[in-house]
Short mmCIF file of C-alpha atoms in Angstrom, two decimals:
data_model
loop_
_atom_site.label_atom_id
_atom_site.label_comp_id
_atom_site.label_asym_id
_atom_site.label_seq_id
_atom_site.Cartn_x
_atom_site.Cartn_y
_atom_site.Cartn_z
CA MET A 1 78.91 -11.83 47.11
CA ALA A 2 78.68 -15.14 49.03
CA ASP A 3 79.39 -18.43 47.31
CA PRO A 4 76.15 -20.48 47.49
CA TYR A 5 78.01 -23.70 47.11
CA ALA A 6 80.22 -22.74 50.09
CA ALA A 7 77.09 -21.96 52.21
CA GLN A 8 75.70 -25.35 51.24
CA MET A 9 78.93 -27.02 52.27
CA VAL A 10 78.88 -25.33 55.67
CA TRP A 11 75.28 -26.48 56.25
CA ARG A 12 76.20 -30.07 55.36
CA LEU A 13 79.20 -30.01 57.61
CA LYS A 14 77.08 -28.86 60.50
CA ALA A 15 74.62 -31.71 59.81
CA VAL A 16 77.45 -34.26 59.74
CA MET A 17 78.92 -32.94 63.02
CA THR A 18 75.47 -33.02 64.65
CA ALA A 19 74.93 -36.72 63.57
CA ILE A 20 78.36 -37.68 64.82
CA THR A 21 77.72 -35.97 68.12
CA VAL A 22 74.42 -37.79 68.54
CA THR A 23 76.02 -41.05 67.73
CA MET A 24 78.72 -40.46 70.36
CA VAL A 25 76.29 -39.42 73.09
CA VAL A 26 74.15 -42.56 72.42
CA HIS A 27 77.20 -44.81 72.48
CA PHE A 28 78.17 -43.56 75.95
CA LEU A 29 74.70 -43.26 77.50
CA HIS A 30 72.80 -46.31 76.43
CA PRO A 31 74.62 -48.71 78.94
CA LEU A 32 73.48 -46.47 81.76
CA LEU A 33 69.77 -46.77 80.85
CA PRO A 34 67.81 -49.18 83.11
CA ASN A 35 65.07 -49.62 80.65
CA ARG A 36 65.93 -52.14 77.93
CA ASP A 37 63.44 -50.57 75.47
CA ALA A 38 64.97 -47.10 75.98
CA SER A 39 68.46 -48.57 75.47
CA LEU A 40 67.27 -50.18 72.18
CA ILE A 41 65.80 -46.82 71.06
CA PHE A 42 69.05 -45.09 71.83
CA ARG A 43 70.98 -47.73 69.87
CA VAL A 44 68.72 -47.26 66.88
CA VAL A 45 69.07 -43.50 67.06
CA GLY A 46 72.82 -43.82 67.29
CA PHE A 47 73.00 -46.22 64.38
CA ALA A 48 70.79 -44.00 62.26
CA SER A 49 72.89 -40.91 63.14
CA GLY A 50 76.10 -42.82 62.17
CA VAL A 51 74.56 -43.94 58.87
CA LEU A 52 73.33 -40.41 58.14
CA ALA A 53 76.79 -39.00 58.88
CA LEU A 54 78.46 -41.59 56.63
CA VAL A 55 76.05 -40.85 53.81
CA LEU A 56 76.54 -37.12 54.06
CA LEU A 57 80.29 -37.56 54.09
CA LEU A 58 80.15 -39.76 51.01
CA ILE A 59 77.93 -37.32 49.12
CA ASP A 60 80.01 -34.36 50.06
CA SER A 61 83.34 -36.08 49.29
CA SER A 62 82.25 -36.55 45.66
CA ARG A 63 81.01 -33.04 45.45
CA ILE A 64 84.10 -31.59 47.18
CA ALA A 65 86.22 -33.52 44.71
CA GLN A 66 84.23 -32.21 41.76
CA ALA A 67 84.43 -28.69 43.20
CA LEU A 68 88.25 -29.00 43.61
CA ARG A 69 88.53 -30.17 40.06
CA GLU A 70 86.50 -27.17 38.83
CA ARG A 71 88.50 -24.76 40.96
CA ARG A 72 91.77 -26.31 39.69
CA ASN A 73 90.57 -25.95 36.04
CA GLU A 74 89.58 -22.36 36.74
CA ALA A 75 93.02 -21.62 38.24
CA ASN A 76 94.69 -23.24 35.27
CA ARG A 77 92.63 -21.14 32.87
CA ALA A 78 93.32 -18.00 34.85
CA HIS A 79 97.08 -18.85 34.90
CA ALA A 80 97.04 -19.41 31.14
CA GLU A 81 95.18 -16.15 30.57
CA ARG A 82 97.70 -14.29 32.73
CA LYS A 83 100.51 -15.96 30.79
CA GLN A 84 98.97 -14.87 27.49
CA ILE A 85 98.42 -11.29 28.70
CA ASN A 86 102.05 -11.09 29.90
CA HIS A 87 103.28 -12.40 26.62
CA LEU A 88 101.15 -9.84 24.74
CA PHE A 89 102.60 -7.10 26.87
CA ARG A 90 106.11 -8.27 26.09
CA MET A 91 105.15 -8.53 22.39
CA THR A 92 103.91 -4.90 22.50
CA GLU A 93 107.05 -3.78 24.19
CA MET A 94 109.28 -5.54 21.63
CA LEU A 95 107.33 -4.10 18.72
CA GLN A 96 108.01 -0.58 20.00
CA SER A 97 111.65 -1.27 19.21
CA ALA A 98 111.02 -2.70 15.75
CA SER A 99 112.83 -0.61 13.14
CA GLY A 100 111.13 -2.17 10.12
CA TYR A 101 108.99 -5.08 8.88
CA PRO A 102 111.70 -7.73 9.36
CA ASP A 103 111.88 -6.90 13.10
CA ALA A 104 108.08 -6.87 13.49
CA ASN A 105 107.82 -10.14 11.59
CA ALA A 106 110.36 -11.79 13.92
CA VAL A 107 108.36 -10.70 16.97
CA LEU A 108 105.09 -11.85 15.43
CA GLY A 109 106.53 -15.26 14.43
CA ALA A 110 107.80 -15.88 17.95
CA THR A 111 104.40 -14.86 19.43
CA ILE A 112 102.48 -17.19 17.12
CA GLY A 113 104.74 -20.10 17.96
CA SER A 114 104.24 -19.49 21.72
CA LEU A 115 100.60 -18.61 22.03
CA LEU A 116 99.07 -20.33 18.95
CA GLU A 117 100.94 -23.64 18.95
CA GLY A 118 99.63 -25.77 16.13
CA PHE A 119 98.38 -22.83 14.14
CA GLY A 120 99.93 -21.06 11.17
CA ALA A 121 99.86 -17.27 10.43
CA ALA A 122 100.47 -14.98 7.46
CA LEU A 123 100.77 -11.25 7.55
CA TYR A 124 99.80 -8.93 4.65
CA VAL A 125 100.52 -5.17 4.69
CA PHE A 126 99.49 -2.34 2.42
CA ASN A 127 101.94 -1.01 -0.15
CA ASN A 128 102.73 2.69 -0.34
CA SER A 129 99.93 3.46 -2.71
CA ARG A 130 97.44 1.40 -0.62
CA ASP A 131 95.99 -0.26 -3.71
CA ARG A 132 96.99 -3.76 -2.73
CA LEU A 133 98.32 -5.77 0.18
CA GLU A 134 101.69 -7.54 -0.05
CA LEU A 135 102.71 -10.72 1.78
CA SER A 136 105.14 -9.68 4.51
CA GLY A 137 105.76 -12.96 6.28
CA ALA A 138 104.32 -16.46 6.97
CA TRP A 139 104.88 -18.88 9.93
CA GLN A 140 104.04 -22.55 10.26
CA TRP A 141 101.53 -22.05 7.41
CA PRO A 142 99.90 -25.40 6.30
CA GLY A 143 100.87 -25.35 2.61
CA GLU A 144 102.67 -22.10 1.79
CA ASP A 145 101.90 -22.54 -1.87
CA THR A 146 98.35 -21.46 -1.14
CA LEU A 147 99.43 -18.01 -0.08
CA ARG A 148 99.19 -15.27 -2.75
CA PRO A 149 102.01 -12.76 -2.95
CA THR A 150 99.45 -9.92 -3.20
CA LEU A 151 95.82 -9.30 -2.33
CA ALA A 152 93.34 -6.66 -3.50
CA PRO A 153 91.32 -5.07 -0.68
CA ALA A 154 88.18 -5.56 -2.81
CA GLN A 155 88.69 -9.35 -2.64
CA CYS A 156 88.53 -9.71 1.12
CA TRP A 157 85.34 -9.55 3.22
CA ALA A 158 87.31 -8.91 6.37
CA LEU A 159 88.79 -5.71 4.81
CA LYS A 160 85.44 -4.72 3.34
CA ARG A 161 83.65 -5.02 6.75
CA GLY A 162 86.53 -4.01 8.99
CA LYS A 163 85.78 -7.09 11.12
CA TRP A 164 87.15 -10.55 11.52
CA HIS A 165 85.79 -13.11 9.06
CA LEU A 166 85.88 -16.90 9.07
CA ASN A 167 86.55 -18.06 5.57
CA ALA A 168 85.11 -21.44 6.21
CA ASP A 169 85.33 -24.40 3.88
CA GLN A 170 81.66 -25.33 4.37
CA ARG A 171 78.61 -25.45 2.22
CA GLY A 172 76.81 -22.09 2.16
CA ALA A 173 79.75 -20.17 3.77
CA LEU A 174 80.67 -16.74 2.43
CA ARG A 175 84.20 -16.99 1.00
CA CYS A 176 86.59 -14.29 -0.08
CA ASP A 177 87.58 -13.93 -3.75
CA HIS A 178 91.25 -14.41 -2.84
CA HIS A 179 90.49 -17.87 -1.21
CA LEU A 180 87.51 -19.47 -2.86
CA THR A 181 88.92 -22.98 -2.40
CA GLY A 182 91.18 -24.61 0.14
CA PRO A 183 91.13 -24.96 3.95
CA SER A 184 89.33 -22.64 6.28
CA LEU A 185 91.01 -19.35 7.25
CA LEU A 186 90.49 -16.89 10.04
CA GLU A 187 90.99 -13.40 8.69
CA LEU A 188 91.57 -10.44 11.02
CA PRO A 189 91.96 -6.84 9.79
CA MET A 190 94.46 -4.79 11.73
CA ALA A 191 93.28 -1.25 12.35
CA ALA A 192 95.14 1.66 13.94
CA HIS A 193 94.47 5.41 13.94
CA GLY A 194 91.05 4.74 12.29
CA GLU A 195 92.64 3.13 9.23
CA ILE A 196 93.23 -0.59 8.32
CA GLN A 197 96.96 -1.24 8.21
CA GLY A 198 97.02 -4.93 7.12
CA LEU A 199 95.54 -8.33 7.37
CA LEU A 200 96.40 -11.31 9.63
CA LEU A 201 95.46 -14.86 8.42
CA ILE A 202 95.31 -17.80 10.84
CA ALA A 203 95.08 -21.40 9.69
CA THR A 204 95.51 -24.85 11.12
CA ALA A 205 95.83 -28.41 9.91
CA ARG A 206 93.96 -29.83 13.02
CA ALA A 207 90.72 -31.74 12.74
CA ASP A 208 87.51 -29.74 13.07
CA THR A 209 89.24 -26.69 11.69
CA VAL A 210 86.29 -24.31 11.98
CA ALA A 211 85.77 -25.02 15.66
CA GLU A 212 89.51 -24.61 16.34
CA LEU A 213 89.61 -21.25 14.59
CA LYS A 214 86.63 -20.00 16.42
CA ARG A 215 88.25 -21.07 19.74
CA VAL A 216 91.40 -19.04 19.12
CA GLN A 217 89.65 -16.07 17.64
CA PRO A 218 89.81 -13.81 20.76
CA LEU A 219 93.46 -14.50 21.23
CA ALA A 220 94.27 -14.01 17.57
CA ALA A 221 92.33 -10.70 17.63
CA ALA A 222 94.42 -9.55 20.57
CA ILE A 223 97.59 -10.36 18.66
CA ALA A 224 96.29 -8.50 15.61
CA ASP A 225 95.52 -5.48 17.70
CA ALA A 226 98.98 -5.49 19.25
CA MET A 227 100.51 -5.84 15.80
CA SER A 228 98.44 -3.12 14.12
CA LEU A 229 99.99 -0.24 15.95
CA ALA A 230 103.46 -1.43 15.08
CA VAL A 231 102.60 -1.86 11.42
CA SER A 232 101.13 1.66 11.44
CA ASN A 233 104.23 3.16 12.93
CA ILE A 234 106.50 1.30 10.49
CA ALA A 235 104.37 2.38 7.57
CA LEU A 236 104.53 6.02 8.78
CA ARG A 237 108.30 5.84 9.07
CA GLU A 238 108.49 4.35 5.55
CA LYS A 239 106.29 7.11 4.20
CA LEU A 240 108.39 9.80 5.82
CA ARG A 241 111.56 8.27 4.59
CA THR A 242 110.13 8.13 1.08
CA GLN A 243 109.03 11.78 1.26
CA ALA A 244 112.53 12.72 2.34
CA LEU A 245 114.18 10.95 -0.60
CA ARG A 246 111.66 11.14 -3.41
CA ASP A 247 110.01 13.81 -5.40
CA PRO A 248 106.27 13.82 -4.59
CA LEU A 249 105.13 14.57 -8.23
CA THR A 250 107.17 12.07 -10.21
CA GLY A 251 108.14 9.51 -7.60
CA LEU A 252 111.78 9.78 -8.71
CA TYR A 253 114.60 10.33 -6.23
CA ASN A 254 115.17 14.00 -5.32
CA ARG A 255 118.36 16.04 -5.85
CA ARG A 256 119.68 15.41 -2.39
CA TYR A 257 119.54 11.60 -2.86
CA MET A 258 121.05 11.99 -6.31
CA GLU A 259 124.11 13.79 -4.93
CA ASP A 260 124.71 11.10 -2.26
CA ALA A 261 124.15 8.25 -4.84
CA LEU A 262 126.47 9.86 -7.40
CA SER A 263 129.21 10.18 -4.84
CA ARG A 264 128.85 6.50 -3.65
CA TYR A 265 128.84 5.20 -7.30
CA ALA A 266 131.81 7.40 -8.25
CA ASN A 267 133.89 6.12 -5.27
CA LEU A 268 132.91 2.57 -6.20
CA ALA A 269 133.85 3.08 -9.82
CA GLU A 270 137.19 4.58 -8.74
CA ARG A 271 138.01 1.63 -6.48
CA SER A 272 136.86 -1.10 -8.83
CA GLY A 273 137.96 0.55 -12.11
CA THR A 274 134.51 0.32 -13.70
CA HIS A 275 132.54 2.79 -15.78
CA LEU A 276 130.01 5.32 -14.54
CA SER A 277 127.63 7.24 -16.76
CA VAL A 278 125.05 9.95 -16.21
CA VAL A 279 122.32 11.00 -18.58
CA MET A 280 120.80 14.49 -18.17
CA ILE A 281 117.33 14.99 -19.65
CA ASP A 282 115.25 18.06 -20.36
CA LEU A 283 111.75 18.02 -21.73
CA ASP A 284 111.60 20.27 -24.80
CA HIS A 285 109.41 23.37 -24.76
CA PHE A 286 107.90 22.38 -21.43
CA LYS A 287 106.86 25.94 -20.53
CA ARG A 288 104.97 26.17 -23.88
CA LEU A 289 103.23 22.97 -23.04
CA ASN A 290 102.12 24.31 -19.73
CA ASP A 291 100.90 27.56 -21.32
CA GLU A 292 98.90 25.86 -24.11
CA PHE A 293 97.44 22.87 -22.22
CA GLY A 294 97.63 23.93 -18.57
CA HIS A 295 99.70 22.77 -15.60
CA VAL A 296 97.54 19.70 -15.07
CA VAL A 297 98.69 18.23 -18.42
CA GLY A 298 102.20 19.36 -17.84
CA ASP A 299 102.31 17.57 -14.50
CA ALA A 300 100.83 14.44 -16.17
CA VAL A 301 103.45 14.53 -18.88
CA LEU A 302 106.15 14.96 -16.30
CA ARG A 303 104.86 11.92 -14.34
CA GLU A 304 104.51 9.78 -17.43
CA ALA A 305 108.06 10.74 -18.62
CA ALA A 306 109.36 9.67 -15.16
CA ALA A 307 107.48 6.40 -15.41
CA THR A 308 108.88 5.85 -18.88
CA LEU A 309 112.39 6.30 -17.51
CA MET A 310 111.85 3.81 -14.72
CA GLY A 311 110.38 1.29 -17.14
CA GLY A 312 113.50 1.31 -19.22
CA LEU A 313 116.19 1.13 -16.55
CA ARG A 314 117.93 -1.53 -14.54
CA THR A 315 117.21 -2.11 -10.86
CA SER A 316 120.71 -0.77 -10.12
CA ASP A 317 120.18 2.50 -12.10
CA VAL A 318 119.01 5.60 -10.24
CA ALA A 319 116.56 8.10 -11.79
CA CYS A 320 116.15 11.53 -10.14
CA ARG A 321 114.33 14.76 -10.70
CA TYR A 322 117.18 17.24 -11.05
CA GLY A 323 114.95 20.27 -11.02
CA GLY A 324 111.88 21.60 -12.82
CA GLU A 325 111.53 19.65 -16.09
CA GLU A 326 115.11 18.35 -15.90
CA LEU A 327 115.67 14.74 -15.00
CA LEU A 328 118.85 12.76 -14.39
CA VAL A 329 119.78 9.08 -14.60
CA ILE A 330 122.87 7.51 -13.03
CA LEU A 331 124.00 4.32 -14.88
CA PRO A 332 126.64 2.43 -12.82
CA GLU A 333 128.94 0.02 -14.62
CA CYS A 334 127.90 1.47 -17.93
CA GLY A 335 130.26 2.91 -20.56
CA LEU A 336 129.64 5.89 -22.70
CA SER A 337 128.52 4.05 -25.81
CA GLU A 338 126.06 1.87 -23.80
CA ALA A 339 124.69 4.97 -22.06
CA VAL A 340 124.13 6.71 -25.39
CA ALA A 341 122.29 3.68 -26.72
CA LYS A 342 120.16 3.58 -23.64
CA ALA A 343 119.44 7.27 -23.89
CA GLU A 344 118.25 6.83 -27.47
CA ILE A 345 115.75 4.16 -26.38
CA LEU A 346 114.45 6.52 -23.65
CA ARG A 347 114.21 9.44 -26.11
CA GLU A 348 112.03 7.32 -28.40
CA ARG A 349 109.74 6.22 -25.57
CA ILE A 350 109.24 9.81 -24.41
CA GLU A 351 108.52 10.94 -27.93
CA ALA A 352 105.80 8.25 -28.05
CA LEU A 353 103.89 10.03 -25.37
CA SER A 354 102.85 12.62 -27.93
CA ALA A 355 100.03 10.34 -29.20
CA MET A 356 98.55 10.10 -25.67
CA HIS A 357 98.13 13.83 -25.16
CA ASP A 358 97.69 15.00 -28.84
CA ALA A 359 100.68 17.33 -28.35
CA LYS A 360 104.30 17.31 -29.38
CA ILE A 361 106.36 15.80 -26.54
CA SER A 362 110.04 15.24 -26.74
CA ALA A 363 113.25 15.51 -24.71
CA SER A 364 116.87 16.35 -25.16
CA PHE A 365 119.62 14.15 -23.65
CA GLY A 366 123.23 14.85 -22.67
CA VAL A 367 125.46 11.92 -21.76
CA ALA A 368 128.84 11.88 -19.93
CA SER A 369 130.86 9.10 -18.49
CA ILE A 370 133.81 8.22 -16.27
CA PRO A 371 136.43 7.65 -17.45
CA GLU A 372 135.68 8.36 -21.14
CA SER A 373 134.51 11.92 -20.67
CA THR A 374 136.37 12.79 -17.41
CA ARG A 375 137.98 11.25 -14.44
CA SER A 376 136.51 13.66 -11.90
CA VAL A 377 133.04 13.27 -10.49
CA ALA A 378 132.98 17.03 -10.00
CA ASP A 379 133.15 17.56 -13.80
CA LEU A 380 130.77 14.73 -14.68
CA LEU A 381 127.60 16.63 -14.21
CA GLY A 382 129.03 19.70 -15.85
CA MET A 383 129.96 17.72 -18.97
CA ALA A 384 126.58 16.11 -19.18
CA ASP A 385 124.90 19.49 -18.82
CA ALA A 386 127.08 20.89 -21.56
CA ALA A 387 126.14 18.00 -23.82
CA LEU A 388 122.47 18.58 -23.06
CA TYR A 389 122.88 22.26 -24.00
CA GLN A 390 124.53 21.16 -27.28
CA ALA A 391 121.51 18.89 -28.02
CA LYS A 392 119.06 21.74 -27.44
CA GLU A 393 121.12 24.06 -29.51
CA GLY A 394 121.24 21.43 -32.27
CA GLY A 395 117.47 21.29 -32.63
CA ARG A 396 116.25 19.36 -29.52
CA ASN A 397 114.82 15.85 -29.46
CA ARG A 398 118.21 14.24 -29.76
CA VAL A 399 120.99 12.55 -27.78
CA VAL A 400 124.47 14.14 -27.48
CA ALA A 401 127.43 12.56 -25.85
CA ALA A 402 130.12 14.62 -24.08
CA PRO A 403 133.48 14.53 -25.83
CA SER A 404 136.16 12.22 -24.70
CA ARG A 405 139.37 13.76 -23.58
CA ASP A 406 140.76 13.73 -27.17
CA THR A 407 137.64 14.10 -29.41
CA PRO A 408 135.20 17.14 -29.98
CA ILE A 409 131.55 16.98 -28.85
CA LEU A 410 129.24 15.31 -31.50
CA PRO A 411 125.56 14.58 -31.70
CA GLN A 412 125.06 10.81 -31.51
CA ALA A 413 121.52 10.64 -32.60
CA ALA A 414 118.78 13.00 -33.83
CA ALA A 415 115.12 12.60 -34.43
#
């Protein structure tokens, strides 16, 4: 398609060249004319042609300068856009190598600093249960104290609509419940595989905040799109890793992880000379509970018993589903007497579940420890299992500690 301005420039250039040619012809021919009047007319025509050529040149010079400025600006914008696209390609390539959220956050932080200079960003990602979003990272955020550690999806209009939302600090603006006051924010949901993976927030301390956020919205949306696929892949890897290590019903670690953890803690206890205890737990009359109330109630009791265990343990302790209704807890740096006291607390909490289901719920506990019960990790589980069998034989709903190497087995507590 022809450029209309270029065609106009060609026409003006032809007119200027014609005027200059007429001026030159008059300049050379008027001395040769015998008639004085004809010579004067030629001079007037030549002068007019010269003036016309000068005027056209002046007009076109300003328009040419303006056109050059516009073309230069367009070239600069095109160069900036190519630079942004190249940076986004590099960002996407780097994100493919990200092994977790720390790597992805590092790439996103570098991209924000390069492409959105003067703007801050914050990234929220869904937790495993997808009932809330957790703050994964923040970069150049104006006032980090305004960022919440968690967000509920129902509090955010961008997540509800699945589209970007300007949380503007203006009268009559629709604001999200998680940011009813404070500076304006640009909120961009990150979707991949037909599912929202997280939320990217953009803010700035510049004047005319709303206009600035609207200006960078297309670029911010491109960054969010590039980031969303990486977040989806990382979340999928985390989910697969969790499924490989945890029991799907209770959320506790599975037996494979328990064996590895017990081996690590045993080696650590041997090197450092510290204690290591295990507590083996069996829910009493669990088959009868399933027969009387159904497997739905049985599964619920098992989940609640697992949650009760997790609520009563330290962050360094490891709770596992050993098999069926049997659970096992590893207590590093915990002696036999401390493990027995902890097991008694857990027994009382599990028994308290009876009121929730209007059924008798209890558990038997067997406790063994290194070095009090044995010095061999191979014998530790066997001694805890023997203590558990003793607790069940003694009437259930009680805690029994494995004997030390010079004392017989004795029940420590009974309901």
